[in-house]
Amino acid sequence: MLKKTINFCSVAVLAIISSCTKGGGEAEFITLTPEALEAAYSVSSYTVEVQSNCSWKTAVVDAAGVEITWATPDKKSGHNNTRINLRVLENPSMSDRSAILVLTSDNGTQARVDILQKGNPDSPIGDDKIKVRIGSYNLRQTTITETDPNNSWTNRKPRVMQSIKENAFDVFGVQECDTKLQTDLAAGVGDIYDMYFFSPYSQDGKGSRAHGILYKKAAFTISDTHFFWMGPNPEQMSTSDTGSEGNFNRGGFCTVVTHKATGIKFFMMVTHACLNSEPNATYAPIYQTMEKKYNTAGLPSIFVGDMNAVPTADASTEYLKWWKDVFKELPTGQKSGPAGTFNGFDLNRQMSSAKRLDYIYYRNGAEPQAYTCNQAKYGGYYASDHLPIYAEFIIKATVPQQ
């Protein structure tokens, strides 16, 4: 289909041009007020005052002169002094957009109004960027016998499912997902999310005691997934998280997340880090090594998980050599909820001073806009012994590698 284009004189945000002469010698003129207008992102209408001594036709075009349809005048033509009502449709994008209302006489006299419509802050998609809610949530194994039976998995399961739905993550990492929890997640939120799990207790990455990634199936896909272990050889399963806290296998995995509608991609890494402080610090550089190895395209990079480290721990210091901490970087006004993330099922714990063990790190052009630690209770109880956290990110289509 051919697009109609309008060729108009070059003018600098002035809405008046007098360039042609009428038969009696009087110069034609068209004057428009306002000379420029800023439209809301929602459906709205605006009045343009026309002063003229000639007949004219209207068009609304983009910068290339191609007619657009999201702003329409109520008059296709007219003459002399009048008003034009301009209706502007809702902007479905987070990006601003612009157009030009052009009036042209038969003799070529023109005038214009420059239109700028603001982007919709609630839209998840822009011309070259997307808004994504990325989180982390330690869900607590189903096999643990809890001191308070109200925190048993049987009682917690509906709370966890409700919590996941209410937090409305787009993409999020989860920890402590044994086989039953994986099955229950598929049954409870599988209509919304697709899932991938990695178990550090199997060389093929499959099995129980896993951590994983859930992503909205209608909007995202994942690819290029790789997993690794904390230990001298990251490619080999090992029990390297050893010390006074016990002996465990620990690892992580990474993947490329693609937004279906735009094709925009970002790199994401998920872990449940070592519980013992010494191996946690010793093996922390492995995550940086794996990010360099598998994010060769230099995509915006996000690293989430239960890091089992407070902000002052050596492991946390190591992570900050490569990533930035969303909680640390954002100002107070862009954060909500407490600093602490580990509640331990203690309903009386002051979360503002509790341990912060769960993190969202980022680098290479990912742009955090807001951070939330959600301390909601369900029927008076927490859904897990960790609070869910998430951050709103802007991810752009092309970002130079840093």
Coordinates of C-alpha atoms in Angstrom, one line a residue:
M1 CA 0.0 0.0 0.0
L2 CA 1.4 3.4 -1.0
K3 CA 1.8 5.9 1.7
K4 CA 0.7 9.5 1.0
T5 CA 3.4 12.1 1.6
I6 CA 3.2 15.8 2.0
N7 CA 5.9 18.1 0.8
F8 CA 5.9 21.3 2.9
C9 CA 8.2 24.3 3.2
S10 CA 10.9 24.1 5.9
V11 CA 9.9 26.2 8.9
A12 CA 11.3 26.4 12.4
V13 CA 8.4 25.8 14.8
L14 CA 6.7 28.9 13.5
A15 CA 3.1 28.4 12.6
I16 CA 2.9 31.3 10.1
I17 CA 4.1 31.6 6.5
S18 CA 3.2 34.3 4.0
S19 CA 4.6 33.3 0.7
C20 CA 2.0 33.7 -2.0
T21 CA 0.0 36.7 -3.4
K22 CA -3.7 36.8 -4.1
G23 CA -5.0 38.2 -7.4
G24 CA -5.6 41.7 -5.9
G25 CA -2.1 41.9 -4.7
E26 CA -2.8 41.0 -1.0
A27 CA -0.4 38.5 0.3
E28 CA -1.9 35.2 1.4
F29 CA -1.4 34.2 5.0
I30 CA -2.2 31.4 7.4
T31 CA -1.6 31.8 11.1
L32 CA -2.1 28.9 13.6
T33 CA -2.3 29.2 17.4
P34 CA -0.7 27.5 19.2
E35 CA 2.5 27.1 17.3
A36 CA 3.3 23.8 19.1
L37 CA 1.3 21.6 21.5
E38 CA 2.2 18.8 23.9
A39 CA -0.4 16.1 24.0
A40 CA -1.1 13.7 26.9
Y41 CA -0.5 10.0 26.3
S42 CA -4.2 9.3 26.8
V43 CA -7.0 10.1 24.4
S44 CA -7.4 13.9 24.2
S45 CA -8.6 16.8 22.1
Y46 CA -7.1 20.2 21.3
T47 CA -8.2 23.4 19.6
V48 CA -6.2 25.1 17.0
E49 CA -7.1 28.7 16.1
V50 CA -6.8 29.5 12.4
Q51 CA -6.5 33.1 11.0
S52 CA -6.3 33.2 7.2
N53 CA -7.4 35.1 4.2
C54 CA -7.4 32.0 1.8
S55 CA -8.7 28.5 1.4
W56 CA -6.6 25.6 2.6
K57 CA -6.5 21.9 3.1
T58 CA -5.2 20.0 6.2
A59 CA -2.9 17.0 6.8
V60 CA -1.2 15.5 9.8
V61 CA 2.2 14.0 8.9
D62 CA 5.4 12.7 10.4
A63 CA 8.8 14.2 10.0
A64 CA 9.2 12.4 6.6
G65 CA 5.9 13.9 5.3
V66 CA 4.0 10.6 5.6
E67 CA 0.4 11.0 6.8
I68 CA -0.3 9.5 10.2
T69 CA -3.6 8.4 11.7
W70 CA -3.2 8.8 15.5
A71 CA -4.0 12.6 15.3
T72 CA -6.9 13.7 13.2
P73 CA -8.4 17.2 12.6
D74 CA -12.1 17.6 12.3
K75 CA -11.8 19.6 9.1
K76 CA -10.1 18.4 5.9
S77 CA -10.4 21.9 4.4
G78 CA -11.6 25.4 5.1
H79 CA -11.0 29.0 4.5
N80 CA -10.5 32.3 6.4
N81 CA -10.7 32.4 10.2
T82 CA -12.0 29.3 12.0
R83 CA -11.1 26.6 14.6
I84 CA -9.8 23.1 14.1
N85 CA -10.4 20.5 16.7
L86 CA -7.6 18.0 16.8
R87 CA -8.3 14.5 18.3
V88 CA -5.2 12.6 19.5
L89 CA -5.5 8.8 20.2
E90 CA -3.9 7.1 23.2
N91 CA -0.2 6.4 22.8
P92 CA 0.3 2.6 23.3
S93 CA 4.1 3.0 23.6
M94 CA 6.3 4.3 26.4
S95 CA 8.2 6.3 23.8
D96 CA 7.2 9.9 22.9
R97 CA 6.0 10.4 19.3
S98 CA 5.6 13.5 17.2
A99 CA 3.6 14.8 14.2
I100 CA 2.9 18.0 12.3
L101 CA -0.4 19.5 11.5
V102 CA 0.0 21.2 8.1
L103 CA -2.4 23.6 6.4
T104 CA -1.7 24.3 2.7
S105 CA -3.4 26.7 0.4
D106 CA -4.0 26.1 -3.4
N107 CA -1.1 28.5 -4.1
G108 CA 1.3 26.7 -1.7
T109 CA 1.1 28.9 1.4
Q110 CA 1.6 26.7 4.4
A111 CA 1.5 26.8 8.2
R112 CA 2.2 24.1 10.8
V113 CA 1.7 23.1 14.4
D114 CA 4.3 20.8 15.9
I115 CA 2.7 18.0 18.0
L116 CA 4.6 16.1 20.7
Q117 CA 2.7 13.3 22.4
K118 CA 4.2 11.9 25.6
G119 CA 4.8 8.2 26.0
N120 CA 2.6 6.1 28.2
P121 CA 4.4 5.4 31.5
D122 CA 2.3 2.2 32.0
S123 CA 3.2 0.7 28.7
P124 CA 5.8 -2.2 28.7
I125 CA 6.9 -1.4 25.1
G126 CA 8.6 1.5 23.4
D127 CA 9.9 2.0 19.9
D128 CA 13.3 0.5 20.8
K129 CA 12.9 -0.5 24.5
I130 CA 10.8 -2.6 26.8
K131 CA 9.9 -2.3 30.5
V132 CA 10.4 -5.6 32.4
R133 CA 9.7 -6.5 36.1
I134 CA 12.5 -8.8 37.1
G135 CA 12.6 -10.5 40.5
S136 CA 14.1 -13.1 42.9
Y137 CA 12.2 -15.3 45.4
N138 CA 13.5 -18.0 47.7
L139 CA 10.5 -20.3 48.0
R140 CA 11.7 -22.6 50.8
Q141 CA 11.8 -26.4 50.3
T142 CA 8.7 -28.3 50.7
T143 CA 10.5 -31.2 52.6
I144 CA 11.5 -29.2 55.7
T145 CA 9.5 -29.8 58.8
E146 CA 8.6 -26.4 60.2
T147 CA 8.4 -25.5 63.8
D148 CA 5.0 -23.9 63.3
P149 CA 2.7 -26.1 61.2
N150 CA 1.1 -23.0 59.7
N151 CA 4.4 -22.7 57.7
S152 CA 4.3 -26.3 56.4
W153 CA 4.2 -26.5 52.6
T154 CA 0.6 -27.7 52.7
N155 CA -0.4 -24.4 54.3
R156 CA 2.1 -22.3 52.5
K157 CA 1.4 -23.5 49.0
P158 CA -1.7 -21.3 48.3
R159 CA 0.2 -18.3 49.9
V160 CA 3.1 -18.8 47.6
M161 CA 0.9 -19.0 44.5
Q162 CA -1.0 -15.9 45.5
S163 CA 2.2 -14.1 46.2
I164 CA 3.7 -14.9 42.8
K165 CA 0.6 -13.7 41.0
E166 CA 0.2 -10.5 43.1
N167 CA 3.9 -9.6 42.6
A168 CA 3.2 -9.9 38.8
F169 CA 6.8 -10.6 37.9
D170 CA 7.6 -10.7 34.2
V171 CA 10.8 -12.8 34.7
F172 CA 12.1 -14.0 38.1
G173 CA 14.6 -16.4 39.6
V174 CA 13.5 -18.9 42.3
Q175 CA 15.5 -20.9 44.8
E176 CA 15.0 -24.1 46.9
C177 CA 12.7 -25.7 44.4
D178 CA 12.6 -29.4 45.2
T179 CA 10.7 -31.8 42.8
K180 CA 7.4 -31.3 44.5
L181 CA 7.7 -27.6 44.5
Q182 CA 8.5 -27.6 40.8
T183 CA 5.4 -29.7 40.1
D184 CA 3.2 -27.5 42.3
L185 CA 4.5 -24.4 40.5
A186 CA 3.6 -25.8 37.2
A187 CA 0.1 -26.6 38.5
G188 CA -0.3 -23.3 40.3
V189 CA 1.1 -20.7 37.9
G190 CA 1.9 -22.7 34.8
D191 CA -0.9 -21.0 32.9
I192 CA 1.1 -17.8 33.3
Y193 CA 4.8 -18.9 33.4
D194 CA 7.1 -21.3 31.6
M195 CA 9.9 -22.6 33.8
Y196 CA 13.5 -23.8 33.7
F197 CA 15.2 -25.5 36.6
F198 CA 18.8 -26.3 37.4
S199 CA 19.9 -28.8 40.1
P200 CA 23.5 -28.5 41.4
Y201 CA 23.1 -32.1 42.6
S202 CA 23.2 -33.7 39.1
Q203 CA 25.8 -33.4 36.4
D204 CA 23.0 -32.9 33.8
G205 CA 21.4 -30.1 35.9
K206 CA 18.1 -32.0 36.4
G207 CA 16.5 -32.9 39.7
S208 CA 15.6 -31.7 43.1
R209 CA 17.0 -28.9 45.4
A210 CA 17.0 -26.8 42.3
H211 CA 16.8 -23.1 41.5
G212 CA 15.2 -21.8 38.4
I213 CA 13.7 -19.1 36.2
L214 CA 10.0 -18.4 35.6
Y215 CA 9.0 -16.1 32.7
K216 CA 5.7 -15.1 31.3
K217 CA 5.0 -17.5 28.4
A218 CA 2.9 -15.0 26.4
A219 CA 5.7 -12.4 26.3
F220 CA 9.1 -14.1 26.6
T221 CA 11.2 -17.0 25.5
I222 CA 14.6 -18.2 26.7
S223 CA 17.6 -19.7 24.8
D224 CA 21.3 -20.4 25.1
T225 CA 21.0 -21.7 28.7
H226 CA 24.1 -22.9 30.5
F227 CA 24.8 -24.1 34.0
F228 CA 27.9 -24.4 36.2
W229 CA 29.1 -25.1 39.7
M230 CA 30.8 -23.3 42.5
G231 CA 34.1 -25.1 42.8
P232 CA 37.6 -25.4 41.3
N233 CA 36.1 -26.6 38.0
P234 CA 32.8 -24.9 37.3
E235 CA 32.0 -27.4 34.6
Q236 CA 32.0 -30.3 37.1
M237 CA 29.5 -31.0 39.8
S238 CA 31.1 -30.7 43.2
T239 CA 30.4 -30.4 46.9
S240 CA 32.5 -27.2 47.5
D241 CA 30.2 -25.3 49.8
T242 CA 31.7 -26.7 52.9
G243 CA 32.2 -25.4 56.4
S244 CA 30.5 -24.9 59.7
E245 CA 27.1 -24.4 58.0
G246 CA 27.2 -27.8 56.4
N247 CA 28.2 -29.3 53.1
F248 CA 26.3 -28.5 49.9
N249 CA 26.5 -28.4 46.1
R250 CA 26.1 -24.9 44.8
G251 CA 25.9 -23.5 41.2
G252 CA 24.2 -21.2 38.9
F253 CA 22.8 -20.9 35.4
C254 CA 22.5 -18.2 32.8
T255 CA 20.2 -17.7 29.8
V256 CA 19.2 -15.2 27.1
V257 CA 15.7 -13.9 27.5
T258 CA 13.9 -12.6 24.4
H259 CA 10.8 -10.4 24.3
K260 CA 8.6 -11.9 21.7
A261 CA 6.9 -8.8 20.4
T262 CA 10.1 -6.7 19.9
G263 CA 12.9 -9.3 19.7
I264 CA 14.7 -7.3 22.4
K265 CA 17.1 -9.6 24.4
F266 CA 18.8 -9.5 27.7
F267 CA 21.2 -11.8 29.6
M268 CA 20.1 -13.2 32.9
M269 CA 21.9 -15.2 35.6
V270 CA 20.3 -17.0 38.6
T271 CA 21.9 -18.6 41.6
H272 CA 21.5 -19.8 45.2
A273 CA 25.0 -19.0 46.4
C274 CA 27.2 -20.8 48.9
L275 CA 25.9 -20.8 52.5
N276 CA 29.4 -21.0 54.1
S277 CA 31.0 -17.5 54.0
E278 CA 34.5 -18.7 53.0
P279 CA 33.6 -20.6 49.8
N280 CA 30.9 -17.9 49.1
A281 CA 33.7 -15.4 48.8
T282 CA 36.2 -17.8 47.2
Y283 CA 33.9 -18.8 44.3
A284 CA 32.1 -15.5 43.8
P285 CA 34.4 -14.6 40.9
I286 CA 33.0 -17.6 38.9
Y287 CA 29.8 -15.7 38.2
Q288 CA 31.8 -12.9 36.5
T289 CA 33.7 -15.5 34.6
M290 CA 30.5 -17.1 33.3
E291 CA 29.0 -13.8 32.4
K292 CA 32.0 -12.9 30.3
K293 CA 32.0 -16.4 28.7
Y294 CA 28.3 -16.6 27.8
N295 CA 27.3 -13.0 27.3
T296 CA 29.6 -12.5 24.3
A297 CA 27.0 -10.3 22.6
G298 CA 27.3 -7.7 25.4
L299 CA 23.5 -7.8 26.1
P300 CA 22.1 -5.9 29.1
S301 CA 22.9 -8.2 32.0
I302 CA 20.9 -9.0 35.2
F303 CA 22.1 -11.3 38.0
V304 CA 19.5 -12.4 40.7
G305 CA 19.4 -14.8 43.6
D306 CA 19.7 -15.6 47.2
M307 CA 23.4 -14.7 47.6
N308 CA 23.6 -15.8 51.3
A309 CA 25.7 -12.7 51.9
V310 CA 25.0 -9.4 53.6
P311 CA 26.0 -6.3 51.7
T312 CA 29.3 -6.0 53.7
A313 CA 30.3 -9.6 53.0
D314 CA 33.4 -10.4 50.9
A315 CA 31.2 -12.1 48.3
S316 CA 29.0 -9.0 48.0
T317 CA 32.2 -6.9 47.5
E318 CA 33.3 -9.2 44.7
Y319 CA 30.0 -9.0 42.9
L320 CA 30.2 -5.2 42.8
K321 CA 33.4 -5.4 40.9
W322 CA 31.3 -6.4 37.9
W323 CA 27.7 -5.5 38.5
K324 CA 25.7 -2.8 40.3
D325 CA 23.3 -3.4 43.1
V326 CA 19.8 -2.1 42.3
F327 CA 19.0 -1.5 46.0
K328 CA 22.2 0.4 46.5
E329 CA 22.0 2.5 43.3
L330 CA 18.4 3.7 43.4
P331 CA 17.5 6.7 45.5
T332 CA 15.0 6.3 48.4
G333 CA 12.1 7.6 46.4
Q334 CA 12.4 4.8 43.9
K335 CA 12.4 2.0 46.5
S336 CA 9.6 0.6 48.5
G337 CA 9.5 -2.0 51.3
P338 CA 12.2 -2.9 53.8
A339 CA 15.9 -3.3 53.3
G340 CA 15.9 -6.8 54.9
T341 CA 14.8 -9.8 52.8
F342 CA 15.1 -12.8 55.3
N343 CA 12.2 -13.0 57.6
G344 CA 12.8 -16.5 59.0
F345 CA 9.0 -16.9 59.4
D346 CA 9.4 -14.5 62.4
L347 CA 6.3 -12.4 62.3
N348 CA 7.8 -10.0 64.9
R349 CA 11.1 -9.4 63.1
Q350 CA 11.8 -5.8 62.1
M351 CA 12.5 -6.2 58.4
S352 CA 14.1 -2.8 58.1
S353 CA 17.0 -4.2 60.1
A354 CA 16.8 -7.8 59.1
K355 CA 19.5 -9.5 56.9
R356 CA 19.5 -8.6 53.2
L357 CA 20.4 -11.8 51.5
D358 CA 18.5 -11.5 48.2
Y359 CA 19.8 -9.2 45.4
I360 CA 19.2 -7.9 41.9
Y361 CA 22.5 -6.9 40.2
Y362 CA 22.7 -5.4 36.8
R363 CA 25.2 -4.0 34.2
N364 CA 25.8 -3.2 30.5
G365 CA 22.9 -0.8 29.9
A366 CA 20.1 -2.4 31.9
E367 CA 18.4 0.7 33.5
P368 CA 16.6 0.1 36.9
Q369 CA 13.6 2.4 37.5
A370 CA 12.2 1.2 40.8
Y371 CA 12.8 -1.5 43.4
T372 CA 10.3 -3.3 45.7
C373 CA 10.8 -5.7 48.6
N374 CA 7.3 -7.0 49.3
Q375 CA 6.6 -7.9 53.0
A376 CA 2.9 -8.9 52.4
K377 CA 1.4 -11.5 54.6
Y378 CA -1.4 -13.9 53.7
G379 CA -3.8 -14.8 56.5
G380 CA -1.3 -13.3 58.9
Y381 CA 1.6 -15.4 57.7
Y382 CA 4.5 -15.1 55.3
A383 CA 4.5 -17.1 52.1
S384 CA 8.2 -18.0 52.5
D385 CA 11.1 -17.4 54.9
H386 CA 12.4 -14.9 52.4
L387 CA 10.6 -11.9 51.0
P388 CA 10.1 -11.5 47.2
I389 CA 12.0 -8.7 45.6
Y390 CA 11.7 -7.2 42.1
A391 CA 13.0 -4.2 40.1
E392 CA 11.4 -2.5 37.1
F393 CA 14.0 -2.3 34.3
I394 CA 14.2 -0.5 31.0
I395 CA 16.0 -2.7 28.5
K396 CA 16.9 -1.1 25.2
A397 CA 17.2 -2.9 21.8
T398 CA 20.8 -2.0 21.2
V399 CA 23.2 -1.1 24.0
P400 CA 27.0 -0.6 23.6
Q401 CA 29.0 -3.1 25.6
Q402 CA 30.6 -1.6 28.7

